[in-house]
């Protein structure tokens, strides 16, 4: 008899976005003339920058001629892109990352989900609460957790609450953990972590022989010069951290698909008897066995993100999203809401009024303002009492949404 991987049965049935979809669908059916403004899902709205499209068109042209056609490329990515990343994302910030430590992929969702495969099943994982659900669900599937409870928390995971009280950056855990997922700038809270806050984590990982998995998918949105863009800006991080980045939010690649993971040489985890094993060699083996590379056309498009024109075009797009975030912060603050995030990340995280739960607030905005956001409780138990609004939209729509919320 064929059996299933029963760990999958522990998963709470992808509750958040389907439930939002259900409520929005029911509302739209009952109110077909009410124009909805969606500030819910974290997807970009501006089209690809012209520099990226130009590079992709040129690459398509190359693929059309026998002399310049390319089949399978290197699984880890083309040298031209890995070199551009090493120079522009890292060297320019005084960080030493070599091209051969960079693995190009089709998404940071896949990478943050797949990375756990190279670690033992008996590791204790730690995640922030609220959290990007991919980190948790992939560990559930692998069998690294117990069953889920009614609040959506799983046994054997250490949850680190992030609330206004700790500026949405977690305190060190009170019990030993091995694999720590951190995401800064953060989705969903829009919070950032300072040098000092990240240093504490690097030191913790060093002392406890733990590994940090650092998701910096939103680093391009950082406006404050003192905030690190990379975990490797922290002294000692090369010995304890893997970093994930993506062109999705940076350059509008959510539909094109390109991202990368950095695994430094010298980064190790251990066998049961304490022998160090290179994580770069394990990840290389995993990547080459299960993945056949990102398309040449896409990688040429990603390379163009680093060209002078590409950088300027991206700067303008990010400035547009960040002006939306500023307008949202201002309008909501004026209405008396406690607002967080939105200064170095494209998400505004607000405290719902006293006694109003996140889902209740969701229904209120939907019914009264016809604005769709995301209830904080959907990202974890500690997100209850908070609400996420995304700055990915047209400035005029954002303005309208704020006027409607003011009129409730
Ligand atoms: C959007 C997002 C990513 C990027 O995912 P891709 O698969 O590269 O599109 C990664 N991490 C977080 C937390 C995100 O919100």
Coordinates of C-alpha atoms and ligand atoms in Angstrom, one line a residue:
X1 CA 0.0 0.0 0.0
X2 CA 1.3 3.4 -1.0
X3 CA 1.4 5.8 1.9
X4 CA 1.6 9.6 2.1
X5 CA 4.0 11.8 3.9
X6 CA 1.8 12.3 6.9
X7 CA 3.7 15.4 8.0
X8 CA 1.7 17.2 5.2
X9 CA -1.5 16.4 7.1
X10 CA -0.3 18.6 10.0
X11 CA -0.4 21.7 7.9
X12 CA -3.1 24.2 8.7
X13 CA -4.9 24.3 5.3
X14 CA -3.4 27.5 3.8
X15 CA -5.8 29.6 5.8
X16 CA -4.9 33.2 5.3
X17 CA -5.2 34.2 1.6
X18 CA -8.0 31.8 0.7
X19 CA -10.0 33.1 3.6
X20 CA -9.4 36.7 2.5
X21 CA -10.4 35.7 -1.0
X22 CA -13.6 34.1 0.3
X23 CA -14.6 37.2 2.3
X24 CA -13.7 39.6 -0.6
X25 CA -15.6 37.3 -3.1
X26 CA -18.7 37.3 -0.9
X27 CA -18.6 41.1 -0.5
X28 CA -18.1 41.7 -4.2
X29 CA -21.0 39.4 -5.0
X30 CA -23.3 41.3 -2.6
X31 CA -22.0 44.7 -3.6
X32 CA -21.1 44.5 -7.4
X33 CA -20.9 48.3 -7.7
X34 CA -18.5 48.9 -4.8
X35 CA -15.0 49.6 -6.2
X36 CA -12.5 47.7 -4.1
X37 CA -9.0 48.9 -3.5
X38 CA -6.6 46.1 -2.8
X39 CA -3.7 46.8 -0.4
X40 CA -3.6 43.1 0.7
X41 CA -1.2 40.8 -1.1
X42 CA 2.5 41.6 -1.3
X43 CA 2.8 41.8 -5.1
X44 CA 4.3 44.7 -7.1
X45 CA 2.1 46.8 -9.4
X46 CA 4.6 48.8 -11.5
X47 CA 5.8 47.2 -14.8
X48 CA 9.4 46.0 -15.4
X49 CA 11.9 48.8 -15.8
X50 CA 12.8 49.5 -19.5
X51 CA 16.5 48.6 -19.0
X52 CA 15.4 45.1 -17.9
X53 CA 13.0 44.7 -20.8
X54 CA 15.7 45.9 -23.3
X55 CA 18.2 43.4 -22.0
X56 CA 15.7 40.6 -22.1
X57 CA 14.7 41.4 -25.7
X58 CA 18.4 41.4 -26.7
X59 CA 18.8 38.0 -25.0
X60 CA 15.8 36.6 -26.9
X61 CA 17.4 37.8 -30.1
X62 CA 20.6 35.9 -29.2
X63 CA 18.6 32.8 -28.5
X64 CA 17.1 33.0 -32.0
X65 CA 20.4 32.6 -33.8
X66 CA 22.5 29.4 -34.0
X67 CA 25.8 31.2 -33.2
X68 CA 24.5 32.7 -30.0
X69 CA 21.8 30.2 -28.9
X70 CA 22.3 28.7 -25.4
X71 CA 20.9 25.6 -23.9
X72 CA 21.5 24.5 -20.3
X73 CA 23.5 27.1 -18.4
X74 CA 25.4 26.5 -15.2
X75 CA 23.0 25.4 -12.4
X76 CA 24.4 28.0 -10.1
X77 CA 23.9 30.8 -12.6
X78 CA 25.9 32.6 -15.2
X79 CA 29.2 34.2 -14.2
X80 CA 28.0 37.6 -15.5
X81 CA 25.2 37.8 -13.1
X82 CA 27.0 36.4 -10.1
X83 CA 29.8 38.9 -10.7
X84 CA 27.4 41.8 -11.0
X85 CA 25.8 40.8 -7.7
X86 CA 29.1 40.4 -5.9
X87 CA 30.3 43.8 -7.1
X88 CA 27.1 45.9 -6.8
X89 CA 25.2 44.3 -3.9
X90 CA 28.2 43.4 -1.7
X91 CA 31.6 44.9 -2.7
X92 CA 29.9 48.4 -2.9
X93 CA 28.9 48.1 0.7
X94 CA 32.3 46.9 1.9
X95 CA 31.2 43.2 2.1
X96 CA 33.3 40.4 0.7
X97 CA 31.1 37.9 -1.1
X98 CA 32.7 36.0 -4.0
X99 CA 30.7 35.1 -7.2
X100 CA 31.2 31.4 -6.4
X101 CA 29.3 31.8 -3.1
X102 CA 26.2 33.1 -4.9
X103 CA 23.6 30.6 -6.2
X104 CA 21.0 32.0 -8.7
X105 CA 17.5 30.6 -8.4
X106 CA 14.0 31.1 -9.5
X107 CA 12.8 32.6 -6.2
X108 CA 13.5 33.4 -2.6
X109 CA 10.3 31.5 -1.7
X110 CA 11.8 28.3 -3.1
X111 CA 15.3 29.0 -1.6
X112 CA 14.0 29.8 1.9
X113 CA 11.7 26.7 1.6
X114 CA 14.4 24.4 0.2
X115 CA 17.3 25.3 2.4
X116 CA 16.1 23.3 5.4
X117 CA 16.8 20.1 3.4
X118 CA 20.5 20.4 4.1
X119 CA 20.0 20.4 7.9
X120 CA 19.3 17.5 10.2
X121 CA 15.7 16.7 11.2
X122 CA 16.5 17.0 14.9
X123 CA 17.4 20.7 14.8
X124 CA 15.3 23.1 16.7
X125 CA 14.1 25.9 14.5
X126 CA 13.2 29.4 15.7
X127 CA 10.9 31.8 13.9
X128 CA 9.6 35.2 14.6
X129 CA 5.8 35.6 15.3
X130 CA 4.4 37.0 13.0
X131 CA 6.3 35.2 10.3
X132 CA 6.5 34.6 6.5
X133 CA 4.6 31.3 6.5
X134 CA 7.1 29.5 4.1
X135 CA 9.7 29.1 6.8
X136 CA 7.3 27.2 9.1
X137 CA 5.3 25.2 6.6
X138 CA 8.4 23.7 4.9
X139 CA 9.7 22.5 8.2
X140 CA 6.3 21.0 9.0
X141 CA 6.4 19.1 5.7
X142 CA 9.9 17.8 6.5
X143 CA 8.8 16.5 9.8
X144 CA 10.8 18.8 12.0
X145 CA 7.7 19.9 14.1
X146 CA 4.9 18.5 16.1
X147 CA 1.2 19.0 15.5
X148 CA -0.4 22.4 15.1
X149 CA -2.7 23.9 17.7
X150 CA -5.8 26.1 17.3
X151 CA -3.7 29.3 17.1
X152 CA -1.7 27.8 14.2
X153 CA 1.4 27.2 16.3
X154 CA 3.3 23.9 15.9
X155 CA 5.0 21.8 18.5
X156 CA 8.8 21.8 18.6
X157 CA 9.1 25.3 17.0
X158 CA 10.4 28.2 19.1
X159 CA 8.2 31.2 18.3
X160 CA 9.8 34.6 19.1
X161 CA 7.0 37.2 19.5
X162 CA 7.6 40.5 17.7
X163 CA 5.4 43.3 19.0
X164 CA 5.5 47.1 19.4
X165 CA 7.2 46.4 22.8
X166 CA 10.4 45.0 21.2
X167 CA 10.2 47.1 18.1
X168 CA 9.3 43.9 16.2
X169 CA 12.8 42.5 16.5
X170 CA 12.8 39.4 18.7
X171 CA 14.7 38.9 21.9
X172 CA 17.2 36.0 22.1
X173 CA 15.4 32.7 22.8
X174 CA 15.3 31.3 26.4
X175 CA 16.0 27.7 25.2
X176 CA 18.8 26.6 22.8
X177 CA 17.9 26.7 19.1
X178 CA 19.8 25.6 16.0
X179 CA 18.3 27.2 12.9
X180 CA 17.0 30.8 13.2
X181 CA 14.9 32.5 10.4
X182 CA 15.2 36.3 10.4
X183 CA 13.6 38.6 7.8
X184 CA 14.7 42.3 7.7
X185 CA 13.3 44.6 6.5
X186 CA 10.4 42.5 7.7
X187 CA 7.3 41.2 6.0
X188 CA 4.7 41.6 7.5
X189 CA 5.6 44.2 10.1
X190 CA 7.8 46.5 7.9
X191 CA 10.3 46.7 10.8
X192 CA 14.1 46.9 10.3
X193 CA 16.9 45.6 12.4
X194 CA 19.9 47.7 13.4
X195 CA 23.6 46.8 13.4
X196 CA 23.5 46.3 17.2
X197 CA 20.3 44.1 17.0
X198 CA 21.8 41.9 14.3
X199 CA 25.1 41.7 16.1
X200 CA 23.4 40.0 19.1
X201 CA 22.1 37.3 16.8
X202 CA 25.4 36.7 15.1
X203 CA 27.0 36.4 18.5
X204 CA 24.3 34.1 19.7
X205 CA 24.7 31.9 16.6
X206 CA 28.5 31.8 17.1
X207 CA 28.2 30.9 20.7
X208 CA 25.6 28.2 20.2
X209 CA 26.9 26.7 16.9
X210 CA 23.6 27.8 15.3
X211 CA 22.9 29.1 11.8
X212 CA 21.0 32.3 10.8
X213 CA 18.9 32.2 7.7
X214 CA 18.6 35.9 6.8
X215 CA 15.9 36.9 4.3
X216 CA 16.7 40.3 2.9
X217 CA 14.2 40.3 0.1
X218 CA 13.2 43.9 0.9
X219 CA 16.7 45.4 1.4
X220 CA 16.2 47.7 -1.6
X221 CA 13.5 49.6 0.3
X222 CA 15.8 50.7 3.1
X223 CA 16.0 54.5 3.3
X224 CA 17.9 54.9 6.5
X225 CA 21.7 54.8 5.8
X226 CA 22.5 53.2 9.2
X227 CA 20.4 50.1 8.6
X228 CA 22.4 47.1 7.2
X229 CA 21.3 45.7 3.8
X230 CA 23.1 42.4 4.3
X231 CA 23.7 40.2 7.3
X232 CA 27.4 40.1 6.2
X233 CA 27.7 43.8 7.1
X234 CA 27.8 42.4 10.7
X235 CA 31.2 41.3 11.9
X236 CA 31.5 37.5 12.1
X237 CA 28.3 36.8 10.1
X238 CA 30.1 34.9 7.3
X239 CA 30.7 32.2 9.9
X240 CA 27.1 31.8 10.9
X241 CA 24.7 33.1 8.2
X242 CA 23.1 32.2 4.9
X243 CA 21.5 35.2 3.0
X244 CA 18.5 35.2 0.7
X245 CA 17.7 37.9 -1.8
X246 CA 15.3 38.3 -4.7
X247 CA 14.7 40.5 -7.7
X248 CA 10.9 40.2 -7.1
X249 CA 10.2 43.2 -5.0
X250 CA 13.5 45.1 -5.9
X251 CA 12.9 45.1 -9.7
X252 CA 9.4 43.9 -10.3
X253 CA 10.4 40.2 -11.0
X254 CA 7.5 38.6 -9.2
X255 CA 6.3 37.2 -12.5
X256 CA 9.7 36.9 -14.2
X257 CA 11.3 34.9 -11.3
X258 CA 14.9 35.4 -10.3
X259 CA 16.6 35.4 -6.9
X260 CA 19.8 34.2 -5.2
X261 CA 21.2 32.7 -2.1
X262 CA 24.6 33.4 -0.6
X263 CA 26.4 30.5 1.2
X264 CA 29.9 31.6 2.3
X265 CA 32.9 29.4 2.1
X266 CA 33.9 28.3 5.5
X267 CA 30.3 28.2 6.8
X268 CA 29.7 24.8 8.5
X269 CA 27.2 22.6 10.2
X270 CA 28.2 19.4 12.0
X271 CA 27.8 15.7 11.8
X272 CA 26.4 14.0 15.0
X273 CA 30.0 13.3 16.1
X274 CA 31.0 16.9 15.7
X275 CA 32.8 16.9 12.4
X276 CA 32.3 20.2 10.5
X277 CA 30.7 19.9 7.0
X278 CA 30.8 22.7 4.4
X279 CA 27.2 24.1 3.9
X280 CA 28.2 25.6 0.6
X281 CA 29.2 22.2 -0.8
X282 CA 25.9 20.6 0.5
X283 CA 23.8 23.4 -1.0
X284 CA 25.7 23.2 -4.2
X285 CA 25.0 19.5 -4.4
X286 CA 21.3 20.0 -3.6
X287 CA 20.9 22.9 -6.1
X288 CA 22.6 21.1 -9.0
X289 CA 20.7 17.8 -8.3
X290 CA 17.2 19.4 -8.1
X291 CA 17.5 22.6 -10.2
X292 CA 18.6 23.2 -13.8
X293 CA 19.2 27.0 -13.7
X294 CA 17.3 30.2 -14.4
X295 CA 16.8 31.0 -18.0
X296 CA 19.5 33.0 -19.9
X297 CA 16.9 35.6 -20.8
X298 CA 15.9 36.1 -17.2
X299 CA 19.5 36.3 -16.0
X300 CA 20.3 39.0 -18.6
X301 CA 17.3 40.9 -17.4
X302 CA 18.5 40.6 -13.8
X303 CA 22.0 41.7 -14.8
X304 CA 20.4 44.9 -16.3
X305 CA 19.1 45.8 -12.8
X306 CA 22.7 46.7 -12.0
X307 CA 23.3 48.9 -15.1
X308 CA 23.3 52.7 -14.5
X309 CA 19.9 53.0 -16.3
X310 CA 18.5 50.0 -14.5
X311 CA 19.5 51.4 -11.1
X312 CA 18.0 54.8 -11.8
X313 CA 14.7 53.2 -13.0
X314 CA 14.5 51.0 -10.0
X315 CA 15.2 53.9 -7.7
X316 CA 12.3 55.7 -9.1
X317 CA 9.9 52.8 -8.8
X318 CA 10.9 52.2 -5.2
X319 CA 10.5 55.9 -4.5
X320 CA 7.0 55.7 -5.8
X321 CA 6.1 52.7 -3.4
X322 CA 7.8 54.5 -0.5
X323 CA 5.9 57.7 -1.1
X324 CA 2.7 55.5 -0.9
X325 CA 3.9 54.1 2.4
X326 CA 4.6 57.7 3.7
X327 CA 1.2 58.8 2.6
X328 CA -0.4 55.8 4.4
X329 CA 1.6 56.4 7.6
X330 CA 0.6 60.1 7.6
X331 CA -3.1 59.5 6.9
X332 CA -3.4 56.7 9.4
X333 CA -1.4 58.5 12.0
X334 CA -3.6 61.6 11.6
X335 CA -6.6 59.4 12.3
X336 CA -5.0 58.3 15.6
X337 CA -3.8 54.8 14.6
X338 CA -0.5 53.6 16.0
X339 CA 1.4 52.9 12.8
X340 CA 4.7 50.9 12.4
X341 CA 6.9 50.1 9.4
X342 CA 6.5 51.8 6.1
X343 CA 9.7 53.9 6.4
X344 CA 12.2 51.2 5.1
X345 CA 9.9 48.6 3.8
X346 CA 6.8 48.6 1.6
X347 CA 4.5 47.5 4.4
X348 CA 2.6 49.5 7.0
X349 CA 1.7 47.6 10.1
X350 CA -1.0 49.2 12.2
X351 CA -2.5 48.5 15.6
X352 CA -6.2 47.9 15.4
X353 CA -8.4 49.9 17.7
X354 CA -8.7 48.5 21.3
X355 CA -11.0 45.6 21.4
X356 CA -11.1 45.1 17.6
X357 CA -9.5 41.9 16.5
X358 CA -7.5 41.7 13.2
X359 CA -10.2 39.9 11.3
X360 CA -12.9 42.2 12.7
X361 CA -10.9 45.1 11.4
X362 CA -10.5 43.4 8.1
X363 CA -14.3 43.1 7.8
X364 CA -14.8 46.7 8.9
X365 CA -12.4 48.1 6.2
X366 CA -13.9 45.8 3.6
X367 CA -17.5 46.7 4.4
X368 CA -17.2 50.4 5.2
X369 CA -14.2 51.6 3.1
X370 CA -14.1 48.8 0.4
X371 CA -10.4 48.5 1.2
X372 CA -8.7 45.1 1.4
X373 CA -5.7 44.6 3.7
X374 CA -4.3 41.6 5.6
X375 CA -5.2 40.7 9.2
X376 CA -2.1 40.4 11.3
X377 CA -3.3 37.2 13.0
X378 CA -2.9 35.4 9.7
X379 CA 0.9 35.7 10.1
X380 CA 0.9 34.3 13.6
X381 CA -0.6 34.5 17.0
X382 CA 1.4 37.6 18.0
X383 CA 0.0 39.4 14.9
X384 CA -3.5 39.5 16.5
X385 CA -4.4 43.1 17.1
X386 CA -2.4 44.3 14.1
X387 CA -3.1 44.8 10.4
X388 CA -0.9 44.9 7.3
X389 CA -1.4 47.4 4.4
X390 CA 0.9 47.0 1.4
X391 CA 2.3 50.1 -0.4
X392 CA 2.4 48.3 -3.7
X393 CA -0.3 50.2 -5.6
X394 CA -1.0 53.2 -7.7
X395 CA -0.6 56.5 -5.7
X396 CA -4.0 57.7 -6.7
X397 CA -5.6 54.5 -5.4
X398 CA -3.7 54.7 -2.1
X399 CA -4.9 58.3 -1.7
X400 CA -8.5 57.2 -2.3
X401 CA -8.1 54.3 0.1
X402 CA -6.9 56.7 2.9
X403 CA -9.8 59.1 2.2
X404 CA -12.2 56.2 2.5
X405 CA -10.7 55.0 5.7
X406 CA -10.9 58.5 7.1
X407 CA -14.6 58.6 6.3
X408 CA -15.5 55.4 8.2
Ligands
LIG1 C1 8.2 38.4 -1.5 C2 9.1 37.7 -0.6 C3 10.1 37.0 -1.0 C4 10.5 36.8 -2.5 O1 10.0 35.7 -3.0 P1 10.3 35.3 -4.5 O2 10.0 33.8 -4.5 O3 11.7 35.6 -4.8 O4 9.3 36.0 -5.4 C5 11.0 36.4 0.0 N1 10.7 36.5 1.3 C6 9.7 37.3 1.7 C7 9.5 37.5 3.2 C8 8.8 37.9 0.8 O5 7.8 38.6 1.3

